[in-house]
Coordinates of C-alpha atoms in Angstrom, one line a residue:
M1 CA -39.1 -8.7 -14.5
I2 CA -40.1 -8.5 -18.1
K3 CA -38.7 -5.6 -20.2
L4 CA -40.4 -4.2 -23.3
Y5 CA -38.9 -1.7 -25.7
D6 CA -41.1 0.0 -28.3
Q7 CA -40.4 2.6 -31.0
N8 CA -41.6 3.8 -34.3
V9 CA -38.3 3.7 -36.1
W10 CA -39.2 6.1 -38.9
N11 CA -39.4 4.6 -42.4
V12 CA -36.9 7.1 -44.1
N13 CA -33.4 6.7 -45.5
P14 CA -30.6 7.0 -44.7
I15 CA -31.1 4.8 -41.7
D16 CA -27.9 2.8 -41.1
N17 CA -26.8 5.1 -38.3
R18 CA -30.2 5.2 -36.8
N19 CA -30.5 1.4 -36.9
I20 CA -27.3 1.2 -34.9
L21 CA -28.5 3.8 -32.4
I22 CA -31.7 1.8 -31.9
R23 CA -29.9 -1.5 -31.4
S24 CA -27.6 0.1 -28.8
M25 CA -30.6 1.5 -26.8
V26 CA -32.2 -2.0 -26.9
E27 CA -28.9 -3.4 -25.6
E28 CA -28.6 -0.8 -22.9
F29 CA -32.1 -1.6 -21.7
D30 CA -31.6 -5.4 -22.1
A31 CA -35.1 -5.7 -23.5
D32 CA -36.9 -9.1 -23.4
F33 CA -39.2 -8.0 -26.2
C34 CA -39.0 -5.2 -28.8
T35 CA -41.9 -3.9 -30.8
F36 CA -41.2 -1.6 -33.8
Q37 CA -43.4 0.4 -36.3
E38 CA -42.4 1.7 -39.7
C39 CA -39.8 -1.1 -40.0
G40 CA -40.0 -0.8 -43.8
P41 CA -38.7 -3.3 -46.3
N42 CA -36.8 -0.6 -48.2
T43 CA -35.3 1.2 -45.2
C44 CA -34.8 -0.5 -41.8
R45 CA -34.7 -4.0 -43.4
A46 CA -32.7 -3.1 -46.5
A47 CA -29.9 -0.8 -45.1
E48 CA -26.2 -1.7 -45.0
H49 CA -26.9 -2.6 -41.4
P50 CA -30.5 -3.9 -41.4
L51 CA -32.2 -3.6 -38.0
P52 CA -33.3 -7.3 -38.0
V53 CA -29.7 -8.4 -38.7
L54 CA -28.4 -6.2 -35.9
M55 CA -31.1 -7.7 -33.6
S56 CA -30.3 -11.3 -34.7
D57 CA -27.5 -12.0 -32.2
K58 CA -30.1 -12.2 -29.4
Y59 CA -33.5 -11.8 -30.9
A60 CA -35.8 -13.5 -33.3
E61 CA -38.9 -12.1 -35.1
V62 CA -42.3 -13.6 -34.9
C63 CA -44.0 -14.5 -38.2
P64 CA -40.6 -14.5 -40.0
E65 CA -42.4 -15.5 -43.2
K66 CA -43.9 -12.0 -43.2
A67 CA -40.7 -10.2 -42.6
G68 CA -40.6 -8.8 -46.2
V69 CA -43.9 -6.9 -45.7
N70 CA -44.3 -6.5 -41.9
Y71 CA -43.9 -2.9 -40.8
T72 CA -44.9 -3.7 -37.1
P73 CA -42.6 -6.6 -36.1
V74 CA -42.3 -8.2 -32.6
F75 CA -38.8 -9.4 -31.6
Y76 CA -38.2 -11.6 -28.6
K77 CA -35.1 -13.1 -26.8
K78 CA -34.8 -16.4 -28.6
E79 CA -32.8 -18.1 -25.8
K80 CA -35.4 -17.2 -23.2
Y81 CA -38.8 -17.7 -24.9
N82 CA -40.7 -20.2 -26.9
V83 CA -43.4 -19.0 -29.3
L84 CA -46.7 -20.7 -28.8
E85 CA -48.6 -18.9 -31.5
A86 CA -48.0 -15.8 -33.6
Q87 CA -50.1 -13.9 -36.2
Y88 CA -49.8 -10.9 -38.5
H89 CA -52.9 -8.9 -39.5
V90 CA -53.3 -6.0 -42.0
Y91 CA -56.0 -3.6 -40.9
T92 CA -59.0 -3.2 -43.1
G93 CA -60.0 0.2 -44.6
F94 CA -57.5 3.0 -45.2
N95 CA -54.0 1.7 -45.4
D96 CA -50.8 3.1 -46.9
V97 CA -48.6 0.3 -48.4
N98 CA -50.3 -2.0 -45.9
S99 CA -48.1 -0.5 -43.1
K100 CA -50.9 -0.2 -40.7
T101 CA -50.9 -3.6 -39.2
L102 CA -50.8 -5.8 -36.1
S103 CA -48.3 -8.5 -35.2
W104 CA -48.5 -10.5 -32.0
G105 CA -47.0 -13.5 -30.3
V106 CA -47.9 -15.7 -27.3
F107 CA -44.6 -16.6 -25.5
E108 CA -43.6 -19.1 -22.8
D109 CA -40.6 -18.6 -20.6
K110 CA -38.4 -21.7 -21.2
Q111 CA -37.3 -21.8 -17.5
T112 CA -40.4 -20.8 -15.6
G113 CA -43.2 -21.7 -18.0
E114 CA -44.7 -18.2 -17.5
K115 CA -46.8 -17.0 -20.5
I116 CA -47.4 -13.6 -21.9
A117 CA -48.7 -12.1 -25.1
I118 CA -46.9 -9.2 -26.8
A119 CA -48.3 -7.2 -29.7
S120 CA -47.0 -4.4 -32.0
T121 CA -49.4 -2.1 -33.9
H122 CA -49.7 1.1 -35.9
F123 CA -53.0 2.9 -36.5
W124 CA -54.1 5.0 -39.4
F125 CA -52.3 8.4 -39.5
K126 CA -54.2 11.1 -41.4
A127 CA -56.0 14.0 -39.8
R128 CA -58.9 14.9 -42.1
G129 CA -61.6 14.8 -39.4
D130 CA -64.3 12.2 -38.6
I131 CA -63.4 10.0 -41.5
D132 CA -60.0 9.3 -40.1
T133 CA -61.1 9.2 -36.5
R134 CA -63.5 6.4 -37.5
Q135 CA -60.7 4.5 -39.2
R136 CA -58.6 4.6 -36.1
K137 CA -61.5 3.4 -34.0
Q138 CA -61.9 0.5 -36.5
N139 CA -58.3 -0.3 -36.0
A140 CA -59.0 -0.4 -32.3
N141 CA -61.9 -2.8 -32.8
E142 CA -59.8 -5.2 -34.9
L143 CA -57.0 -5.0 -32.2
K144 CA -59.6 -5.9 -29.6
E145 CA -60.8 -8.8 -31.6
A146 CA -57.3 -10.2 -31.8
C147 CA -56.8 -9.7 -28.0
D148 CA -60.1 -11.3 -27.2
Y149 CA -58.9 -14.4 -29.2
I150 CA -55.6 -14.5 -27.3
V151 CA -57.2 -14.1 -23.8
E152 CA -59.9 -16.7 -24.5
K153 CA -57.5 -19.3 -25.9
Y154 CA -54.5 -18.8 -23.6
G155 CA -55.9 -17.0 -20.5
V156 CA -52.9 -14.6 -20.6
P157 CA -52.9 -10.8 -20.6
V158 CA -51.8 -9.0 -23.7
V159 CA -49.3 -6.1 -23.7
I160 CA -49.7 -4.0 -26.8
S161 CA -47.3 -1.2 -27.8
G162 CA -47.1 1.0 -30.8
D163 CA -48.0 4.2 -32.6
F164 CA -51.8 4.8 -32.2
N165 CA -51.7 8.2 -34.0
S166 CA -53.9 9.7 -31.3
G167 CA -53.3 11.3 -27.9
R168 CA -52.6 14.5 -26.0
N169 CA -51.9 17.5 -28.2
A170 CA -52.0 15.3 -31.3
E171 CA -53.2 16.9 -34.6
T172 CA -55.5 13.8 -34.9
G173 CA -57.0 14.4 -31.5
D174 CA -57.3 11.9 -28.7
A175 CA -60.8 10.4 -29.4
P176 CA -59.4 7.1 -30.7
Y177 CA -57.1 6.8 -27.7
Q178 CA -60.0 7.4 -25.4
Y179 CA -62.0 4.8 -27.3
T180 CA -59.4 2.1 -26.7
L181 CA -59.8 2.7 -23.0
E182 CA -63.6 2.5 -23.3
I183 CA -63.5 -0.9 -25.0
G184 CA -61.3 -2.4 -22.4
F185 CA -57.6 -1.4 -22.8
K186 CA -55.6 0.1 -20.0
D187 CA -52.7 2.6 -20.3
F188 CA -49.5 1.1 -18.9
R189 CA -48.3 4.6 -18.1
Y190 CA -50.9 5.1 -15.5
M191 CA -50.6 1.6 -14.1
A192 CA -46.9 1.8 -13.4
E193 CA -45.5 2.4 -10.0
E194 CA -42.8 4.6 -11.5
T195 CA -43.9 6.7 -14.5
T196 CA -43.7 10.0 -16.3
D197 CA -46.1 12.5 -17.9
G198 CA -43.7 13.3 -20.8
Y199 CA -44.6 13.2 -24.4
T200 CA -43.6 10.7 -27.1
Y201 CA -43.4 12.5 -30.4
H202 CA -41.1 15.4 -31.6
D203 CA -40.3 17.1 -35.0
Y204 CA -38.5 15.1 -37.6
P205 CA -34.7 15.0 -37.3
V206 CA -32.9 16.8 -40.1
L207 CA -30.4 15.5 -42.5
D208 CA -26.8 16.6 -41.8
Q209 CA -25.6 16.8 -45.4
E210 CA -21.9 16.7 -44.5
K211 CA -22.2 13.5 -42.4
G212 CA -25.1 12.0 -44.3
I213 CA -27.0 11.1 -41.2
Y214 CA -30.2 12.4 -39.5
V215 CA -29.8 14.4 -36.3
N216 CA -32.4 16.0 -34.0
K217 CA -33.1 19.7 -34.4
P218 CA -31.5 21.8 -31.7
D219 CA -33.9 21.8 -28.6
A220 CA -36.6 19.9 -30.5
L221 CA -38.3 18.2 -27.6
P222 CA -41.4 15.9 -27.6
Y223 CA -44.7 17.9 -27.6
C224 CA -47.5 15.3 -28.1
D225 CA -48.5 11.7 -27.5
L226 CA -48.9 9.2 -30.3
D227 CA -47.3 6.2 -28.8
F228 CA -48.5 4.0 -26.0
I229 CA -48.1 0.7 -24.2
L230 CA -51.5 -0.7 -23.4
V231 CA -52.7 -3.8 -21.5
Y232 CA -55.7 -6.0 -22.3
G233 CA -57.2 -8.9 -20.5
N234 CA -56.9 -10.2 -16.9
D235 CA -55.3 -8.3 -14.1
K236 CA -52.1 -10.3 -13.9
I237 CA -49.8 -7.5 -15.1
K238 CA -48.0 -5.6 -12.4
A239 CA -46.5 -2.5 -14.1
K240 CA -43.3 -1.4 -12.4
K241 CA -41.9 1.3 -14.6
F242 CA -42.8 3.3 -17.7
E243 CA -40.2 5.5 -19.3
I244 CA -39.9 7.7 -22.4
L245 CA -36.3 8.0 -23.6
T246 CA -35.3 11.6 -24.6
S247 CA -31.5 11.3 -24.7
E248 CA -29.6 12.7 -27.6
K249 CA -29.3 9.2 -29.0
A250 CA -33.1 8.7 -28.7
L251 CA -34.0 12.0 -30.3
N252 CA -31.5 11.4 -33.2
S253 CA -32.9 7.9 -33.9
S254 CA -36.4 8.8 -35.0
D255 CA -39.2 11.3 -34.7
H256 CA -40.8 9.0 -32.1
C257 CA -39.2 8.4 -28.7
P258 CA -38.6 4.9 -27.4
L259 CA -41.0 3.7 -24.8
L260 CA -39.7 1.4 -22.0
G261 CA -42.0 -0.8 -20.0
V262 CA -41.0 -3.0 -17.1
F263 CA -43.5 -5.3 -15.5
E264 CA -44.2 -8.6 -13.7
I265 CA -46.9 -11.2 -14.1
E266 CA -48.6 -11.9 -10.8

């Protein structure tokens, strides 16, 4: 089994406590791969307890030379996997502080030789109508181009997770999400043997002034979808479980719930 943990970790300070919560959820799940979004150089990466440092006991980051600018990192179990190739791409068009990006790696299991590609991405976020819908579709086209390169070169499926800023009940609508399906991506949620119809996004946690940490608003539950795990390429992925974490720990850690994906390669 391969385990994937994905979360938009919210590029806002203070973040030390939230970094610790996120690392603990990764540990509880025992993820093989972790994909993050909004992993900002002045927040997640610069706190007293930087998330990459908390991860470094078991995980390494692809494209480490881009760590200072990469908001969408991919982390992998360094004792389990070799990296065959990795790339970082800044999406063209609208982009705030170049945070709308794509990172990916092709990995080989050191024991079995099994190969898999894992990607992390974050699409454009604004909701001004067609102009922003077109931008998100352009993000999808650039994501497809990268996935086509991986599939053609390595013959492996690509598992992509991240914040697509589109989906059910989203202010931005679901047209870009539907477009990703039209151009060849599959939604892991609907492939999985065990799954959920829950939502992925909730209101921002609020700052507890006394404790100096963010906590979820009372009863603020997820109400729309922005985050997905998608699959691209051949049909070798056997999705076993898709889960959205909505524990108190998860809701306190960010405005985006963690996504968990468990799968095999047939």
